[in-house]
Coordinates of C-alpha atoms and ligand atoms in Angstrom, one line a residue:
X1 CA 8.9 16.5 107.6
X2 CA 12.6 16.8 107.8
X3 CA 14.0 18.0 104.8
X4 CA 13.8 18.8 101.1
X5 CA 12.2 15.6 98.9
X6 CA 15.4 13.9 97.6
X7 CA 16.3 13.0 93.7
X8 CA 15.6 9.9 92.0
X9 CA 17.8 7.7 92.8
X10 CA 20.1 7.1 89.6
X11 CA 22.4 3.8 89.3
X12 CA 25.5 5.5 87.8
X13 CA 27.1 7.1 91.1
X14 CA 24.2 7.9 93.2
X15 CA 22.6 4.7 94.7
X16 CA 19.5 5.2 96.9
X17 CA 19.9 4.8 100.6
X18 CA 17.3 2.9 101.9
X19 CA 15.1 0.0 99.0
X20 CA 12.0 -1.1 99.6
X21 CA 10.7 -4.0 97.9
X22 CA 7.7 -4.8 97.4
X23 CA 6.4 -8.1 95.9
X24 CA 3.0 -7.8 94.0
X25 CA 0.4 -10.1 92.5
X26 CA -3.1 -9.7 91.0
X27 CA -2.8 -6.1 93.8
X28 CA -4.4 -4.0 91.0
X29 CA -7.2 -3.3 93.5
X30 CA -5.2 -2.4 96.5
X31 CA -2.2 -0.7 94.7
X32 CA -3.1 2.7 94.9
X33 CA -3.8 2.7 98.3
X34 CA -0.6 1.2 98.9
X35 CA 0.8 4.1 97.5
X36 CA -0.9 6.6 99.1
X37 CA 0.4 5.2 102.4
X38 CA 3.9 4.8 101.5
X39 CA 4.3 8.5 99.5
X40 CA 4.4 10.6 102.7
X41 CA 6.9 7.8 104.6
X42 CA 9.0 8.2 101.3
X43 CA 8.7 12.2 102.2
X44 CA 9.7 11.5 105.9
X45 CA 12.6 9.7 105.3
X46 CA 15.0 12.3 104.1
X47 CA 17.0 10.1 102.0
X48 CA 17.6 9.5 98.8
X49 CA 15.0 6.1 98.7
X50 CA 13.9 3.9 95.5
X51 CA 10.6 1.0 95.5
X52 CA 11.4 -2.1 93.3
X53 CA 8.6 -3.5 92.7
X54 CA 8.6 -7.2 91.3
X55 CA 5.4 -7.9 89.8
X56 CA 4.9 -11.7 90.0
X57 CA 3.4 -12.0 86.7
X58 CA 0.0 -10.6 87.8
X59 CA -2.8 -11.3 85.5
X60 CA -4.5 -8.1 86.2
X61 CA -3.9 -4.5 85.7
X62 CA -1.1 -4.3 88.2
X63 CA 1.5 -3.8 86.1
X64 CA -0.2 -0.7 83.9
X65 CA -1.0 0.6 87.4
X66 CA 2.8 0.4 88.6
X67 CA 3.6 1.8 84.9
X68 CA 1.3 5.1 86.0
X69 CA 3.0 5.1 89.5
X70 CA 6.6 5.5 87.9
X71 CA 4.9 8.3 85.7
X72 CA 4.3 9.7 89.2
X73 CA 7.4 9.4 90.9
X74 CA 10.7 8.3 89.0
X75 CA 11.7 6.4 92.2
X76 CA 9.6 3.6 91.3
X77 CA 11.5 0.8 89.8
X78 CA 10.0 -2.2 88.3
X79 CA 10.9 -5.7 87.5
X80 CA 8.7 -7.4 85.9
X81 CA 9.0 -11.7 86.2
X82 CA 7.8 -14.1 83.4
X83 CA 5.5 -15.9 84.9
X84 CA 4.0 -16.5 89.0
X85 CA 7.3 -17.5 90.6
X86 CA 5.4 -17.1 94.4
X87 CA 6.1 -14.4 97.0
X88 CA 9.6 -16.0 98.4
X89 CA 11.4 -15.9 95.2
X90 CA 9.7 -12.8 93.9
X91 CA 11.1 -11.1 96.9
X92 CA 14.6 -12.9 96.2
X93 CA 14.2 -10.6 92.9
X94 CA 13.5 -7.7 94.5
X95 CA 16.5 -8.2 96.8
X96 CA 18.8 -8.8 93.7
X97 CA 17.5 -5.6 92.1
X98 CA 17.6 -3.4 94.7
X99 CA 20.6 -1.2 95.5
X100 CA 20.3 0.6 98.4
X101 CA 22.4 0.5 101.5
X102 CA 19.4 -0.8 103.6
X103 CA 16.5 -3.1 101.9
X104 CA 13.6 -3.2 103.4
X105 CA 10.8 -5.9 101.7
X106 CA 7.1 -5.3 102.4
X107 CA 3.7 -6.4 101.3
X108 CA 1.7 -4.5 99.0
X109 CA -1.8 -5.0 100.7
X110 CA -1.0 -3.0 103.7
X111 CA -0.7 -5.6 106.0
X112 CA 3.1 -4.1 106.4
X113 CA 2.2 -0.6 107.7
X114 CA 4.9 1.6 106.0
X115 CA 4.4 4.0 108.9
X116 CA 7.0 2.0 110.6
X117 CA 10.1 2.7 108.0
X118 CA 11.0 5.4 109.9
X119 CA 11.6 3.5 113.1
X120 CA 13.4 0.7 111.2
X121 CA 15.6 2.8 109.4
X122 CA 16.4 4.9 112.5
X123 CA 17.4 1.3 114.9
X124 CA 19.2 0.8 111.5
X125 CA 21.2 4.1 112.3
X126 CA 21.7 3.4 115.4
X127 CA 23.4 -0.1 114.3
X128 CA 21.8 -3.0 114.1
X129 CA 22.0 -5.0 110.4
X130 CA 18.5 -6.1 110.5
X131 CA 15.6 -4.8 112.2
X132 CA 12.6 -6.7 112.5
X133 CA 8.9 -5.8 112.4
X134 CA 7.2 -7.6 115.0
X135 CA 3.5 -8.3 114.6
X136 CA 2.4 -7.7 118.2
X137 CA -0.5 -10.3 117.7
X138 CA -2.3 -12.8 115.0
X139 CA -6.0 -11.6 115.7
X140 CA -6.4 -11.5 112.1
X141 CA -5.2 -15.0 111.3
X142 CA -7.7 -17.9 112.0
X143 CA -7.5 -20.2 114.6
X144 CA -6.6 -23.3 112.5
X145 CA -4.0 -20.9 110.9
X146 CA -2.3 -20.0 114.2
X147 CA -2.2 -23.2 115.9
X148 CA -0.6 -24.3 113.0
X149 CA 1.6 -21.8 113.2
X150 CA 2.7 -22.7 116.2
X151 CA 3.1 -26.0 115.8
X152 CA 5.4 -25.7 113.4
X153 CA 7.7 -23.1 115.1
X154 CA 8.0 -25.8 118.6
X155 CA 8.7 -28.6 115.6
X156 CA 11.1 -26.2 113.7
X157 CA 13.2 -25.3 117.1
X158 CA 13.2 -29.2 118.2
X159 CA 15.1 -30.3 115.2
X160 CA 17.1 -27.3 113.7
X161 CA 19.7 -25.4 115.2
X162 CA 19.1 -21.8 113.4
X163 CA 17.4 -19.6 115.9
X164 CA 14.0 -18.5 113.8
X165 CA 12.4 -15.7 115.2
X166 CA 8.8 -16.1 115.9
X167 CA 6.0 -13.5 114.3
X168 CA 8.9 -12.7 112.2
X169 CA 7.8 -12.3 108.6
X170 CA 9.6 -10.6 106.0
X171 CA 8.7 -7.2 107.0
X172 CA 12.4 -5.8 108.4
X173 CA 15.0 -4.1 107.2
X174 CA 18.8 -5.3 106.2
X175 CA 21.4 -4.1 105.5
X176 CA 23.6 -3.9 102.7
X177 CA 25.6 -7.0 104.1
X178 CA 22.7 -8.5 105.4
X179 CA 21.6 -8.7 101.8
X180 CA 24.9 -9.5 99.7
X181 CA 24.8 -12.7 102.2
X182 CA 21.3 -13.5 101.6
X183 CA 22.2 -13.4 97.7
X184 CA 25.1 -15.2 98.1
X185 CA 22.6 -18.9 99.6
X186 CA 21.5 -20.4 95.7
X187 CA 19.0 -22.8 96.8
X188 CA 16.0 -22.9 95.1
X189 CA 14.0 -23.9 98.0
X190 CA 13.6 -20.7 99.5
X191 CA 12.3 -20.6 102.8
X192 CA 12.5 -16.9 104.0
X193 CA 12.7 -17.2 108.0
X194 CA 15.0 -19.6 108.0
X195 CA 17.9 -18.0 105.7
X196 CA 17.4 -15.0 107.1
X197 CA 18.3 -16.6 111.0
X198 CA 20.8 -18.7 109.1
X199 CA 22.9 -15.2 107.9
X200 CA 23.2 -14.2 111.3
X201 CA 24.2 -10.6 112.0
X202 CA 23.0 -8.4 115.2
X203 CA 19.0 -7.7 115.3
X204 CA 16.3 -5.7 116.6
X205 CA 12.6 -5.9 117.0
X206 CA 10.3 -3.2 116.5
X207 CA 6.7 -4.1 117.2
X208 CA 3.7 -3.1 114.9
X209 CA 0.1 -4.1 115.1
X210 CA -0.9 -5.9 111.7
X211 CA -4.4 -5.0 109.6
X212 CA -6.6 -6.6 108.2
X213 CA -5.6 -7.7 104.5
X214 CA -6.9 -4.6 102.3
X215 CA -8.0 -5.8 98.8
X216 CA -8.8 -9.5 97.9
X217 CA -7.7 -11.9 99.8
X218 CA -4.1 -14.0 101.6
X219 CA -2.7 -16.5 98.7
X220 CA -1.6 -18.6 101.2
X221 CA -3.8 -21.9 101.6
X222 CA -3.6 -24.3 104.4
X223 CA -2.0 -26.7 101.3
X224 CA 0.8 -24.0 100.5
X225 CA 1.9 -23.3 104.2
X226 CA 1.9 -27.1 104.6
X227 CA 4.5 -27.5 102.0
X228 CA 6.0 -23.9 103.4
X229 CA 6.6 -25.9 106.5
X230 CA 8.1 -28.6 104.5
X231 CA 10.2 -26.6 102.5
X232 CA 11.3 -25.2 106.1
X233 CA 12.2 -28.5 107.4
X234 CA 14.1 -30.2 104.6
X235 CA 15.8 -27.1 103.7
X236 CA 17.1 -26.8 107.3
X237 CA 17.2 -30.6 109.3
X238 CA 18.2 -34.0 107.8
X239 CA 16.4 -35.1 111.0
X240 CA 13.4 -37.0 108.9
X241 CA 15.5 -38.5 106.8
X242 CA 18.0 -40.1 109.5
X243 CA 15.1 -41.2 112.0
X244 CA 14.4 -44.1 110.1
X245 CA 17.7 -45.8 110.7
X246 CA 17.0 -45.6 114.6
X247 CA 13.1 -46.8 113.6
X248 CA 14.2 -49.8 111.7
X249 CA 16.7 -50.5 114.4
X250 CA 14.0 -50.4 117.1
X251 CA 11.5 -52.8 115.1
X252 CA 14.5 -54.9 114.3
X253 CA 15.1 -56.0 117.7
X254 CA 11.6 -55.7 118.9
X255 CA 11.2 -58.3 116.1
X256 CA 14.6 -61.1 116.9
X257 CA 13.3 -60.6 120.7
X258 CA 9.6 -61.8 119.6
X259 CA 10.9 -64.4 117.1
X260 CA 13.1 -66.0 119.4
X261 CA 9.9 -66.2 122.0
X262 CA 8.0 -67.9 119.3
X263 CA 10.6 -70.7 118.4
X264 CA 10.9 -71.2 122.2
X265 CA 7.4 -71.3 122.5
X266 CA 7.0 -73.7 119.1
X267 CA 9.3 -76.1 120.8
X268 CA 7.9 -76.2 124.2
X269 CA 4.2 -76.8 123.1
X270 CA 4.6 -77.2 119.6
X271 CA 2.9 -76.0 116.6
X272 CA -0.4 -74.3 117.0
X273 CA -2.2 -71.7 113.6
X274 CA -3.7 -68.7 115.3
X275 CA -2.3 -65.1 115.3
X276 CA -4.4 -63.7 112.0
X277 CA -4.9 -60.5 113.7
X278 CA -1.8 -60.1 114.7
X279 CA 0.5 -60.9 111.9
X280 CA -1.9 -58.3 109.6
X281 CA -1.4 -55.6 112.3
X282 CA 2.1 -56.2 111.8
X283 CA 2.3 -56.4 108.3
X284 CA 0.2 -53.0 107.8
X285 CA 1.8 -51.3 109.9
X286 CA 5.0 -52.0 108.6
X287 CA 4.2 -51.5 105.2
X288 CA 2.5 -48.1 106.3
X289 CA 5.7 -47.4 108.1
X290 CA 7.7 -48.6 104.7
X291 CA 5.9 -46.1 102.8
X292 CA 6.4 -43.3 105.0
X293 CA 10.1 -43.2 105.4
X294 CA 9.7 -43.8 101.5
X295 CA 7.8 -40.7 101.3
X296 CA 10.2 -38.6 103.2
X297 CA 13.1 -39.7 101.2
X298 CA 10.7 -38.7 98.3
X299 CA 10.6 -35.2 99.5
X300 CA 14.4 -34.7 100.1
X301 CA 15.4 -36.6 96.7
X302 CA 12.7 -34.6 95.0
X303 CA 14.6 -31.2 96.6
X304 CA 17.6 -32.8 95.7
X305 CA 17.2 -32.7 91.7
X306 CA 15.5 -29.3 91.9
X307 CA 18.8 -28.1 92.9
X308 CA 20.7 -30.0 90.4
X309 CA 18.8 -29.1 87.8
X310 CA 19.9 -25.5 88.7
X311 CA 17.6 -23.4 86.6
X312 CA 18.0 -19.5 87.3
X313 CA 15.3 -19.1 90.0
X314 CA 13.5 -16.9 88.2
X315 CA 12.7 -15.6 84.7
X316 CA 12.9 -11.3 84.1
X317 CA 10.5 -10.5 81.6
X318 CA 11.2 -6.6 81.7
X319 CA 12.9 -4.5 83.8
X320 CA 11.5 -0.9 84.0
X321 CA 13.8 2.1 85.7
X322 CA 17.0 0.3 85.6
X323 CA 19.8 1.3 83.5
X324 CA 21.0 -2.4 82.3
X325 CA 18.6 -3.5 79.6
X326 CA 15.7 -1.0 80.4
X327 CA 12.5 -2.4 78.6
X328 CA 13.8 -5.3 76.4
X329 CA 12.2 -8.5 77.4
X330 CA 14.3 -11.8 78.2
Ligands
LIG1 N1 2.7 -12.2 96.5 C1 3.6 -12.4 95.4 N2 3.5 -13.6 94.8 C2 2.6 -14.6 95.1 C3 1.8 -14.4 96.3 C4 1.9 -13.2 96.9 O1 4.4 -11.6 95.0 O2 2.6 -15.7 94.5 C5 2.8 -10.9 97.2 C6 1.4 -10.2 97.4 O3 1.1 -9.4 96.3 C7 1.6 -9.4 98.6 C8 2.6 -10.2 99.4 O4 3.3 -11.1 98.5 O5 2.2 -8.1 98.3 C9 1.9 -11.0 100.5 O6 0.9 -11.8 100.0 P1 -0.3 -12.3 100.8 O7 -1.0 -11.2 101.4 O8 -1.1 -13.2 99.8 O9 0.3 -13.3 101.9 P2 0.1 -13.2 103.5 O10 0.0 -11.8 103.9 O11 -1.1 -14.0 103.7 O12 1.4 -13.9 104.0
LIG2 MG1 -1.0 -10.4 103.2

């Protein structure tokens, strides 16, 4: 241990140092252990620190058990949202609540070891504006999972130009700038890995090797990181939606080359009825190929009046350990 256990961190004149924010929901089982891990980092860090957490509208206990960790240790902050907003814009929360002059978001069932705080905040020191935790490998992820995975990162780097770091969750650190930027991008559609590439700024990578999930189980189906990947792609290429035009032109020739053979081929030997087959391949596959480009237009459009609508991106039901409306709900 280094030095004395700083203060609380108070908003009026003495802002913590380093944030961590951690996004919970339904962690009621696995809080307490999460705590008991990050306590002596907290210790270690000889700084003044403060943990916002944003509690996702569990429907559990996790937000009496955060209520008895504040009675612990005053350095717990807690933001409670209305309803399940979903980890990205739970953590977009976190990063508006949090003060410090480096953030650092991590998971609340340990996946994240907070035994590597130190190390980011001391490449942080040394200065870098974001520090990344590296998973050093997926052994805990499935097969289907990581294939996946990677099949979207080779996808992702074919038709974007922001350089997404792979492994890369949200484990890292950023700092202050890193995060006024980050706040600053008011799209709804918040895909994580690729704002955080688009902000720029100098990194590092600090490996770590990831657990096994500690309570419960990964909200993440194969459904949600499908749309995940969608939200990646139309959030950050207009690629699918312009590949049609160069589509349509293909078949458009392909199709005045073959009707000109068949009015040359009429007049040489006349009229002759065959060519079912044919013409229905055509026609479904057109009209497949009709519906698809309709489909992707869908999913830009359907982006599209999300953002219009602009409705705050999420809803604070009660904010616990700030000074600005302390307790009152709304
Ligand atoms: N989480 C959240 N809202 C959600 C889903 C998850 O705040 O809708 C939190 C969850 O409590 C945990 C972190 O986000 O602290 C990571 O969740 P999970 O382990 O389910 O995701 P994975 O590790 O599979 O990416
Ligand atoms: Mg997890």
């Amino acid at each position: 241990m280094l030095s004395a256990l700083p203060g609380p961190a108070t908003r009026d004149g003495n802002p913590a140092e380093i944030s961590i924010v951690v996004p919970v929901y339904n962690e009621e089982a696995g809080l307490a252990a999460f705590w008991a891990r990050l306590a002596p980092v907290l210790a270690s860090l000889a700084c003044r620190a403060e943990v916002v957490f944003i509690d996702d509208g569990s429907s559990d206990g996790t937000l009496a058990q955060l209520l008895s960790l504040r009675h612990l240790d005053p350095r717990v902050r807690i933001v409670s949202l209305s309803r399940n907003f979903g980890k990205e814009i739970a953590l977009s929360a976190g990063l508006d609540h949090a003060d410090g002059d480096a953030v650092v978001p991590i998971d609340a069932d340990l996946q994240h070891p907070p035994e590597v705080i130190p190390e980011l905040v001391a490449r942080w020191r040394d200065g870098s504006d974001i520090v990344i935790a590296l998973r050093r490998d997926r052994a805990t992820d499935s097969l289907l999972r990581r294939a996946a995975s990677s099949l979207f990162h080779r996808v992702f780097a074919r038709m974007t130009t922001v350089p997404v770091v792979r492994d890369a969750g949200d484990f890292r650190l950023m700092s202050r700038p890193v995060v006024e930027a980050l706040r600053r991008l008011p799209e709804r559609t918040r895909f994580m890995k690729g704002l955080y590439a688009w902000v720029g700024f100098r990194q590092t990578t600090v490996s770590y090797d990831i657990e096994p999930r500690l309570e419960g189980r990964s909200k993440w189906s194969l459904w949600r990181l499908w749309r995940l990947a969608l939200d990646g792609i139309t959030s950050f290429s207009s690629l699918p939606l312009k590949v049609w035009s160069v589509v349509g032109l293909a078949f458009a020739l392909a199709a005045l080359a073959y009707g000109g053979y068949l009015v040359a081929r009429t007049i040489v030997r006349g009229i002759d009825v065959p060519g079912y087959a044919s013409l229905m391949v055509m026609i479904l596959f057109l009209g497949g190929l009709q519906l698809l480009s309709l489909g992707v237009i869908g999913e830009y459009l359907g982006r599209v009046y999300d953002e219009v609508k602009a409705r705050p991106l999420y809803i604070v039901r009660q904010r616990i350990g700030f000074d600005r409306d302390d307790q009152s709900p709304g």
